Structures are given as structure tokens and as C-alpha cells.
Amino acid sequence: MKKYIYIGIGGFLGAILRFTLENTKISNFTLIPINTLLINLTGAFILAFVTTAAIYTSVVSSNIKLGICAGFAGAYTTFSTLCKETVSLINSNHILLAVCYIAISLILGLAFAYLGEFTSIKLASKLNLNYSVDLNKLEDTNCKNKGNSIWNIL
């Protein structure tokens, strides 16, 4: 039951932040939906950062991971809005912009996810969090935390 509370709180916070950022004027350049792009890119970074930390360390409990990944990132990022905005670009005869928007979203999304994982690994190793990264054993971790930490109490 506790995990659903974490997911609900994370979802609430992610939805509120997304709504706030979606309605904030970031740029005068309005042809490509820059707000959604920035939301999805930061969401890719957050999701990769947290899941990487959760897999390799005991710093993030499974409830915190669920709250951030399923709750916050799930409500914060939005594939459906990306699709809707792309269709709107196509319907307004901006086909090249639509293709560019999809390509930019995919390429930068992957780059931000990689950066999130890389940052998590580097930060954990600098903080001496017993961060042993062995990509050959990634399947063996089963995404479960090992060890005890203060975060496991939450």
C-alpha cells in the first residue's frame, strides 16, 4: 500500500510541474513545441539518473524509485502530447518541422537519458556509494536494491 502513496505523491508533483512548465513562455520561437521538448528531455534525464542509482546502489529505496519513476516522471513527461503536437504541425503543413521535432526529441531524449545514467554513475563513485557497475551483470540485478540505507526506511 505504501508504494501507491509514493506513486501518487510523485504523480501529483510531476503533473503540477508539467502543467506549470507547459504554460510558461520559454521562447518566442513557437513553431516547435519547445516546452514539451524540454519537459521530455529533463524527464529522460531524471528517469535514467534515478533508475541507475537504484539499480547499482542502496541509496534509493524501491518506494522512492517508484515514486520518482512511475509517479513523477510518468506524470511529468508525455509521449501523447509529443504525438498530438506533431500531428498539429503536419496538419498545418509544417511537415519538415514535424519530422525535425520527432528527430530532435528522439536524439536529444536518448542523449539526456545517457547523460542521466552517466551522471548518476559519476556522482555515486565520487560519493563512495559502493557503486559497482558491471554491465555484464546488469540482468542479474533484477533492479533490486542491495544493502541497507536510511532511504530504505521510507
Coordinates of N, CA and C in Angstrom, one line a residue:
M1 N 0.8 -1.2 0.0 CA 0.0 0.0 0.0 C 0.9 1.3 0.0
K2 N 2.0 1.2 0.7 CA 2.9 2.3 0.8 C 3.4 2.8 -0.6
K3 N 3.6 1.8 -1.5 CA 4.2 2.2 -2.8 C 3.2 3.0 -3.6
Y4 N 1.9 2.8 -3.4 CA 0.9 3.5 -4.1 C 0.8 5.0 -3.6
I5 N 1.1 5.2 -2.4 CA 1.2 6.5 -1.8 C 2.4 7.3 -2.4
Y6 N 3.5 6.6 -2.5 CA 4.7 7.2 -3.2 C 4.4 7.6 -4.6
I7 N 3.8 6.6 -5.3 CA 3.5 6.9 -6.8 C 2.5 8.0 -6.9
G8 N 1.5 8.1 -6.0 CA 0.5 9.2 -6.1 C 1.1 10.5 -5.8
I9 N 2.0 10.6 -4.8 CA 2.6 11.9 -4.4 C 3.5 12.3 -5.6
G10 N 4.3 11.3 -6.1 CA 5.2 11.6 -7.3 C 4.4 12.1 -8.5
G11 N 3.3 11.4 -8.7 CA 2.4 11.8 -9.9 C 1.8 13.1 -9.7
F12 N 1.4 13.5 -8.5 CA 0.8 14.8 -8.3 C 1.9 15.9 -8.5
L13 N 3.1 15.7 -8.0 CA 4.2 16.7 -8.2 C 4.6 16.8 -9.6
G14 N 4.7 15.6 -10.3 CA 5.1 15.7 -11.7 C 4.0 16.4 -12.6
A15 N 2.8 16.1 -12.3 CA 1.7 16.7 -13.1 C 1.6 18.2 -12.9
I16 N 1.8 18.7 -11.6 CA 1.8 20.1 -11.3 C 3.0 20.8 -12.0
L17 N 4.2 20.2 -11.9 CA 5.3 20.8 -12.5 C 5.2 20.9 -14.0
R18 N 4.7 19.8 -14.6 CA 4.5 19.8 -16.1 C 3.5 20.9 -16.5
F19 N 2.4 21.0 -15.8 CA 1.4 22.0 -16.1 C 2.0 23.4 -16.0
T20 N 2.8 23.6 -15.0 CA 3.4 24.9 -14.8 C 4.4 25.2 -15.9
L21 N 5.2 24.3 -16.2 CA 6.2 24.5 -17.3 C 5.6 24.6 -18.7
E22 N 4.5 23.8 -18.9 CA 3.8 23.8 -20.2 C 3.2 25.2 -20.4
N23 N 2.8 25.9 -19.4 CA 2.1 27.2 -19.5 C 3.1 28.3 -19.3
T24 N 4.4 28.1 -19.2 CA 5.4 29.1 -19.1 C 6.0 29.5 -20.4
K25 N 6.0 30.7 -20.8 CA 6.6 31.1 -22.0 C 8.1 31.1 -21.9
I26 N 8.7 30.1 -22.6 CA 10.1 29.9 -22.6 C 10.8 30.6 -23.7
S27 N 10.2 30.7 -24.9 CA 10.9 31.3 -26.1 C 9.8 31.9 -27.0
N28 N 10.2 32.8 -27.8 CA 9.4 33.4 -28.8 C 9.2 32.5 -30.0
F29 N 10.1 31.5 -30.1 CA 10.1 30.6 -31.2 C 9.0 29.6 -30.9
T30 N 7.9 29.7 -31.7 CA 6.7 28.9 -31.4 C 6.4 27.8 -32.4
L31 N 7.2 27.6 -33.4 CA 6.9 26.6 -34.4 C 7.0 25.2 -33.8
I32 N 8.1 25.0 -33.1 CA 8.3 23.7 -32.4 C 7.9 23.9 -31.0
P33 N 7.1 22.9 -30.5 CA 6.7 23.0 -29.0 C 7.9 22.8 -28.1
I34 N 8.6 23.9 -27.8 CA 9.8 23.8 -27.0 C 9.5 23.4 -25.6
N35 N 8.4 23.8 -25.0 CA 8.1 23.4 -23.6 C 8.0 21.9 -23.5
T36 N 7.2 21.3 -24.4 CA 7.1 19.8 -24.3 C 8.5 19.2 -24.5
L37 N 9.2 19.7 -25.4 CA 10.6 19.1 -25.7 C 11.4 19.2 -24.4
L38 N 11.5 20.3 -23.8 CA 12.3 20.5 -22.6 C 11.8 19.6 -21.4
I39 N 10.5 19.5 -21.3 CA 9.9 18.6 -20.3 C 10.3 17.2 -20.5
N40 N 10.2 16.7 -21.8 CA 10.5 15.3 -22.1 C 12.0 15.1 -21.9
L41 N 12.8 16.0 -22.3 CA 14.3 15.8 -22.1 C 14.7 15.8 -20.7
T42 N 14.2 16.7 -19.9 CA 14.6 16.6 -18.4 C 14.0 15.4 -17.8
G43 N 12.8 15.0 -18.2 CA 12.2 13.7 -17.7 C 13.1 12.5 -18.1
A44 N 13.6 12.5 -19.3 CA 14.5 11.4 -19.6 C 15.8 11.3 -18.8
F45 N 16.3 12.5 -18.5 CA 17.5 12.6 -17.6 C 17.1 12.1 -16.2
I46 N 16.0 12.6 -15.6 CA 15.6 12.2 -14.3 C 15.4 10.7 -14.2
L47 N 14.7 10.2 -15.1 CA 14.3 8.7 -15.1 C 15.6 7.9 -15.2
A48 N 16.5 8.2 -16.1 CA 17.8 7.5 -16.2 C 18.6 7.6 -14.9
F49 N 18.7 8.8 -14.4 CA 19.5 9.1 -13.2 C 19.0 8.3 -12.0
V50 N 17.7 8.3 -11.8 CA 17.2 7.6 -10.6 C 17.2 6.1 -10.8
T51 N 16.9 5.6 -11.9 CA 16.9 4.1 -12.1 C 18.3 3.6 -12.0
T52 N 19.3 4.3 -12.6 CA 20.6 3.9 -12.5 C 21.1 3.8 -11.0
A53 N 20.8 4.9 -10.3 CA 21.2 4.9 -8.9 C 20.5 3.8 -8.1
A54 N 19.2 3.5 -8.4 CA 18.5 2.5 -7.7 C 19.0 1.1 -8.0
I55 N 19.5 0.9 -9.3 CA 20.0 -0.5 -9.7 C 21.3 -0.8 -9.0
Y56 N 22.2 0.2 -8.9 CA 23.6 -0.1 -8.5 C 23.9 0.3 -7.1
T57 N 23.0 1.0 -6.4 CA 23.3 1.4 -5.0 C 22.1 1.1 -4.1
S58 N 22.3 1.3 -2.8 CA 21.2 1.2 -1.9 C 20.7 2.5 -1.4
V59 N 21.1 3.6 -2.1 CA 20.7 4.9 -1.7 C 19.3 5.2 -2.0
V60 N 18.7 4.6 -3.0 CA 17.3 4.8 -3.4 C 16.5 3.6 -3.1
S61 N 15.5 3.7 -2.2 CA 14.6 2.6 -1.8 C 13.7 2.3 -3.0
S62 N 13.1 1.1 -3.0 CA 12.2 0.8 -4.1 C 10.9 1.7 -4.1
N63 N 10.5 2.2 -2.9 CA 9.3 3.1 -2.9 C 9.7 4.4 -3.4
I64 N 10.8 4.9 -3.1 CA 11.3 6.2 -3.7 C 11.4 6.1 -5.2
K65 N 12.0 5.0 -5.6 CA 12.2 4.8 -7.1 C 10.9 4.8 -7.8
L66 N 9.9 4.1 -7.2 CA 8.6 4.0 -7.8 C 7.9 5.4 -7.8
G67 N 8.1 6.2 -6.7 CA 7.5 7.5 -6.6 C 8.1 8.4 -7.7
I68 N 9.4 8.4 -7.9 CA 10.0 9.3 -8.8 C 9.8 8.8 -10.3
C69 N 10.0 7.5 -10.5 CA 10.0 7.0 -11.9 C 8.6 6.8 -12.4
A70 N 7.8 6.0 -11.7 CA 6.4 5.8 -12.2 C 5.5 7.0 -11.9
G71 N 5.6 7.6 -10.7 CA 4.8 8.7 -10.4 C 5.2 10.0 -11.0
F72 N 6.3 10.5 -10.6 CA 6.8 11.8 -11.0 C 7.1 11.9 -12.5
A73 N 8.0 11.0 -13.0 CA 8.4 11.0 -14.4 C 7.2 10.6 -15.3
G74 N 6.4 9.7 -14.8 CA 5.3 9.3 -15.6 C 4.3 10.4 -15.8
A75 N 4.0 11.2 -14.8 CA 3.1 12.3 -15.0 C 3.8 13.5 -15.6
Y76 N 5.1 13.7 -15.4 CA 5.8 14.8 -15.9 C 6.0 14.8 -17.4
T77 N 6.5 13.6 -17.9 CA 6.8 13.5 -19.3 C 5.5 13.1 -20.1
T78 N 5.5 13.3 -21.4 CA 4.3 13.0 -22.1 C 4.6 12.7 -23.6
F79 N 4.4 11.4 -23.9 CA 4.5 10.9 -25.3 C 3.3 11.4 -26.1
S80 N 2.2 11.3 -25.4 CA 0.9 11.6 -26.1 C 0.9 13.1 -26.6
T81 N 1.4 14.0 -25.8 CA 1.4 15.4 -26.2 C 2.4 15.6 -27.3
L82 N 3.5 14.9 -27.3 CA 4.5 15.0 -28.4 C 3.8 14.5 -29.7
C83 N 3.1 13.4 -29.6 CA 2.4 13.0 -30.8 C 1.3 13.9 -31.3
K84 N 0.5 14.5 -30.4 CA -0.5 15.4 -30.7 C 0.1 16.7 -31.3
E85 N 1.1 17.2 -30.8 CA 1.8 18.4 -31.3 C 2.4 18.1 -32.7
T86 N 2.9 16.9 -32.9 CA 3.5 16.6 -34.2 C 2.4 16.5 -35.2
V87 N 1.2 15.9 -34.9 CA 0.1 15.9 -35.8 C -0.4 17.3 -36.1
S88 N -0.4 18.1 -35.1 CA -0.8 19.5 -35.4 C 0.2 20.2 -36.3
L89 N 1.4 20.0 -36.2 CA 2.4 20.5 -37.2 C 2.2 20.0 -38.6
I90 N 1.9 18.7 -38.7 CA 1.6 18.1 -40.0 C 0.3 18.7 -40.6
N91 N -0.7 18.8 -39.8 CA -2.0 19.4 -40.3 C -1.9 20.8 -40.7
S92 N -0.9 21.6 -40.1 CA -0.7 23.0 -40.5 C 0.4 23.1 -41.6
N93 N 0.6 22.0 -42.3 CA 1.6 21.9 -43.4 C 3.0 22.2 -43.0
H94 N 3.4 21.9 -41.8 CA 4.8 22.1 -41.4 C 5.4 20.7 -41.2
I95 N 5.4 20.0 -42.3 CA 5.9 18.6 -42.3 C 7.4 18.5 -42.0
L96 N 8.2 19.4 -42.5 CA 9.6 19.3 -42.2 C 9.8 19.6 -40.7
L97 N 9.1 20.6 -40.2 CA 9.2 20.9 -38.7 C 8.7 19.7 -37.9
A98 N 7.7 19.0 -38.3 CA 7.2 17.8 -37.6 C 8.3 16.7 -37.6
V99 N 8.9 16.5 -38.7 CA 10.0 15.5 -38.8 C 11.2 15.9 -37.9
C100 N 11.5 17.2 -38.0 CA 12.6 17.7 -37.1 C 12.3 17.6 -35.6
Y101 N 11.0 17.9 -35.3 CA 10.6 17.8 -33.9 C 10.7 16.3 -33.4
I102 N 10.3 15.4 -34.2 CA 10.4 14.0 -33.8 C 11.9 13.6 -33.7
A103 N 12.7 14.0 -34.7 CA 14.1 13.6 -34.7 C 14.8 14.2 -33.5
I104 N 14.6 15.5 -33.2 CA 15.2 16.2 -32.1 C 14.8 15.6 -30.8
S105 N 13.5 15.3 -30.7 CA 13.0 14.6 -29.4 C 13.7 13.3 -29.2
L106 N 13.8 12.5 -30.2 CA 14.4 11.2 -30.1 C 15.9 11.2 -29.8
I107 N 16.6 12.0 -30.6 CA 18.0 12.0 -30.5 C 18.4 12.7 -29.1
L108 N 17.9 13.8 -28.8 CA 18.2 14.5 -27.6 C 17.7 13.7 -26.4
G109 N 16.5 13.1 -26.5 CA 16.0 12.3 -25.4 C 17.0 11.1 -25.1
L110 N 17.5 10.5 -26.1 CA 18.5 9.4 -25.8 C 19.8 10.0 -25.2
A111 N 20.2 11.2 -25.7 CA 21.4 11.8 -25.2 C 21.2 12.2 -23.7
F112 N 20.0 12.7 -23.4 CA 19.7 13.1 -22.0 C 19.6 11.9 -21.1
A113 N 19.0 10.8 -21.6 CA 19.0 9.6 -20.8 C 20.4 9.0 -20.5
Y114 N 21.2 9.1 -21.6 CA 22.6 8.6 -21.4 C 23.3 9.5 -20.4
L115 N 23.1 10.8 -20.5 CA 23.7 11.8 -19.6 C 23.2 11.6 -18.1
G116 N 22.0 11.2 -18.0 CA 21.4 10.9 -16.6 C 22.1 9.7 -16.0
E117 N 22.3 8.7 -16.8 CA 22.9 7.4 -16.4 C 24.4 7.7 -16.0
F118 N 25.1 8.4 -16.9 CA 26.5 8.8 -16.8 C 26.7 9.6 -15.5
T119 N 25.8 10.6 -15.3 CA 25.9 11.5 -14.1 C 25.7 10.7 -12.9
S120 N 24.7 9.8 -12.9 CA 24.5 9.0 -11.7 C 25.7 8.2 -11.3
I121 N 26.3 7.5 -12.3 CA 27.4 6.7 -12.1 C 28.6 7.5 -11.5
K122 N 28.9 8.7 -12.1 CA 30.0 9.5 -11.7 C 29.7 10.1 -10.3
L123 N 28.5 10.5 -10.0 CA 28.2 11.1 -8.7 C 28.3 10.0 -7.6
A124 N 27.8 8.9 -7.9 CA 27.9 7.8 -6.9 C 29.3 7.4 -6.6
S125 N 30.1 7.3 -7.6 CA 31.5 6.9 -7.4 C 32.3 8.0 -6.7
K126 N 32.0 9.3 -6.9 CA 32.6 10.4 -6.2 C 32.2 10.4 -4.7
L127 N 30.9 10.0 -4.4 CA 30.4 10.0 -3.1 C 30.7 8.6 -2.4
N128 N 31.4 7.8 -3.0 CA 31.8 6.4 -2.5 C 30.5 5.7 -2.0
L129 N 29.6 5.5 -2.9 CA 28.3 4.8 -2.5 C 28.4 3.3 -2.9
N130 N 29.5 2.7 -2.9 CA 29.7 1.3 -3.3 C 29.0 1.0 -4.6
Y131 N 29.4 1.8 -5.5 CA 28.8 1.8 -6.9 C 29.6 0.9 -7.8
S132 N 29.2 -0.3 -7.8 CA 30.0 -1.2 -8.7 C 29.2 -1.4 -10.0
V133 N 29.7 -0.9 -11.1 CA 29.0 -1.0 -12.3 C 29.6 -2.1 -13.2
D134 N 28.9 -3.2 -13.4 CA 29.4 -4.3 -14.2 C 28.2 -4.6 -15.2
L135 N 28.3 -4.0 -16.4 CA 27.3 -4.1 -17.4 C 27.0 -5.6 -17.7
N136 N 27.9 -6.5 -17.6 CA 27.7 -7.9 -17.9 C 26.7 -8.5 -16.9
K137 N 26.7 -8.0 -15.7 CA 25.8 -8.5 -14.6 C 24.5 -7.7 -14.5
L138 N 24.2 -6.8 -15.4 CA 23.1 -5.9 -15.3 C 21.8 -6.8 -15.2
E139 N 21.7 -7.8 -16.0 CA 20.5 -8.7 -15.9 C 20.3 -9.3 -14.6
D140 N 21.4 -9.6 -13.9 CA 21.4 -10.4 -12.6 C 20.9 -9.5 -11.5
T141 N 20.9 -8.2 -11.6 CA 20.5 -7.3 -10.5 C 19.0 -7.4 -10.3
N142 N 18.3 -7.7 -11.4 CA 16.8 -7.7 -11.3 C 16.2 -6.4 -10.8
C143 N 16.9 -5.3 -10.9 CA 16.5 -4.0 -10.5 C 16.2 -3.9 -9.0
K144 N 16.8 -4.8 -8.2 CA 16.6 -4.8 -6.7 C 17.8 -4.1 -6.0
N145 N 17.4 -3.3 -5.0 CA 18.5 -2.7 -4.2 C 19.2 -3.7 -3.3
K146 N 20.4 -3.5 -3.1 CA 21.2 -4.3 -2.2 C 21.7 -3.5 -1.0
G147 N 21.8 -4.0 0.1 CA 22.3 -3.3 1.3 C 21.2 -2.5 2.0
N148 N 21.6 -1.9 3.1 CA 20.7 -1.1 3.9 C 21.1 0.4 3.8
S149 N 20.1 1.2 3.9 CA 20.4 2.6 4.0 C 19.2 3.3 4.6
I150 N 19.4 4.6 5.0 CA 18.3 5.3 5.6 C 17.1 5.5 4.7
W151 N 17.3 5.5 3.4 CA 16.2 5.6 2.4 C 15.3 4.4 2.4
N152 N 15.8 3.2 2.8 CA 15.0 2.0 2.8 C 13.9 2.1 3.9
I153 N 14.1 2.9 4.9 CA 13.1 3.1 5.9 C 11.9 3.8 5.4
L154 N 12.1 4.7 4.5 CA 10.9 5.4 3.9 C 10.1 4.5 3.1

